[in-house]
């Protein structure tokens, strides 16, 4: 499957569509392609085999398609996905067709083996073990490659076998992130839903007011009720029978008071049923948050504003936030929806707790996130040298923090800001590869750091001088989370006490 000319050759399972890869740790495991799908590695091998069969050098093919040899090499190695127009040009130069190059099967048994080894190297096992990737040379015999692959698969199997029940949510989250990455985190069907609702209530432009949100609720047949006894495990409760949405009288200073209303309405608009598993639950949450942001920052207006900012080379999360009167986190999230699909800018996003733990993450710019052996990113610790951590050491909390970070995957620029919540402080960061920083405010920053993670010498191991002095003289008492050994929450909605919710609805239901 190939998308329109303006995008890269995207497929849901592509090698690039693995769970994000960034500053530290392992990258999510690249899912195996389906029988009728092609990934970047297979496509690259088909191009290489066709070129060699035609007796062409890399330089000759590059010259024929008017591209640098390094670009062709990246395509053949599965590190870059050509646009459809370029793919057609390559096919013409090789005397074949784009359809032939996009066949999902490997061009030979040897190529299939090389692809499998390459995919394994890009997965979480190699990164978790700190193994450097190697070039699969022609001189390596099949038995060597098969042995490497067998060892990799056995380690991967053992990791999965040891995984406890709570890992179901982490697996589901990794799969959803891979899907988001393959789609550049852009969902046209949700954009259409948002535009339809805004049109229905007569939104004429500008920030979406609280009154307009209330009009949306009324339009959909719901009334809003603010109460002081909302179940502690919920942000809102919807009474579908009586058309009521219950909300807390006290709002968190870190949250936009419109968001809980829109999230409740989003579930109604999208026809969500009670989730049957964690995958359903997490997908519903992603769709709900996306639709909420698409309503608060309408696509047409947001793209127009961001396009103008790009032309002026002054894209700013703070200015996007202020222009649409939303929270910084909502603005950053929304930017990830539109950056690649509408502005052709690859991007990554991180929400990191002050402890260094990743709460949320997304990328499609080849930055390397830390992850465990299952490809899960949330819950892992980000490198101390990355922008999402260094921002906590900045005294000026009013101004945005900009930083360049040199990593094994390249140089990335990030803008980050500290937000507060009841769980403590957390940073919200948006970043891009070095070649795209030219579109952003803050590109002139002198702040720069180097991240060598997952190499322990980067930041995970204490300096020798300190370790030598305190290693045998310290005994910290760890703050153990109460949920560390707890089983998964029971009930349809994880973490929600259904009895408490039902008792609440019974107490507040209209009488007579």
PDB file of C-alpha atoms in Angstrom, residues 316-319 321 328 387 391 394 396-403 413-418 441-442 445 447:
ATOM      1  CA  UNK A 316       6.597  28.079  18.746  1.00  0.00           C
ATOM      2  CA  UNK A 317       4.597  25.860  21.092  1.00  0.00           C
ATOM      3  CA  UNK A 318       4.038  28.833  23.405  1.00  0.00           C
ATOM      4  CA  UNK A 319       2.585  30.955  20.616  1.00  0.00           C
ATOM      5  CA  UNK A 321      -0.824  27.642  22.981  1.00  0.00           C
ATOM      6  CA  UNK A 328       0.888  23.876  26.634  1.00  0.00           C
ATOM      7  CA  UNK A 387      16.195  18.170  27.121  1.00  0.00           C
ATOM      8  CA  UNK A 391      14.894  21.492  31.838  1.00  0.00           C
ATOM      9  CA  UNK A 394      16.705  25.547  34.789  1.00  0.00           C
ATOM     10  CA  UNK A 396      13.817  30.344  34.717  1.00  0.00           C
ATOM     11  CA  UNK A 397      10.469  28.540  34.552  1.00  0.00           C
ATOM     12  CA  UNK A 398       8.784  31.329  32.567  1.00  0.00           C
ATOM     13  CA  UNK A 399      10.857  31.136  29.374  1.00  0.00           C
ATOM     14  CA  UNK A 400      10.942  28.062  27.132  1.00  0.00           C
ATOM     15  CA  UNK A 401      14.064  25.880  27.350  1.00  0.00           C
ATOM     16  CA  UNK A 402      15.777  25.031  24.067  1.00  0.00           C
ATOM     17  CA  UNK A 403      18.595  22.518  23.633  1.00  0.00           C
ATOM     18  CA  UNK A 413      16.706  20.050  18.869  1.00  0.00           C
ATOM     19  CA  UNK A 414      14.024  20.218  21.535  1.00  0.00           C
ATOM     20  CA  UNK A 415      11.891  22.827  23.241  1.00  0.00           C
ATOM     21  CA  UNK A 416      10.663  21.941  26.707  1.00  0.00           C
ATOM     22  CA  UNK A 417       8.569  23.404  29.500  1.00  0.00           C
ATOM     23  CA  UNK A 418       7.769  22.408  33.084  1.00  0.00           C
ATOM     24  CA  UNK A 441      11.998  29.807  17.341  1.00  0.00           C
ATOM     25  CA  UNK A 442      14.863  28.986  19.671  1.00  0.00           C
ATOM     26  CA  UNK A 445      20.196  28.431  21.475  1.00  0.00           C
ATOM     27  CA  UNK A 447      22.664  24.968  24.953  1.00  0.00           C
TER      28      UNK A 447
END
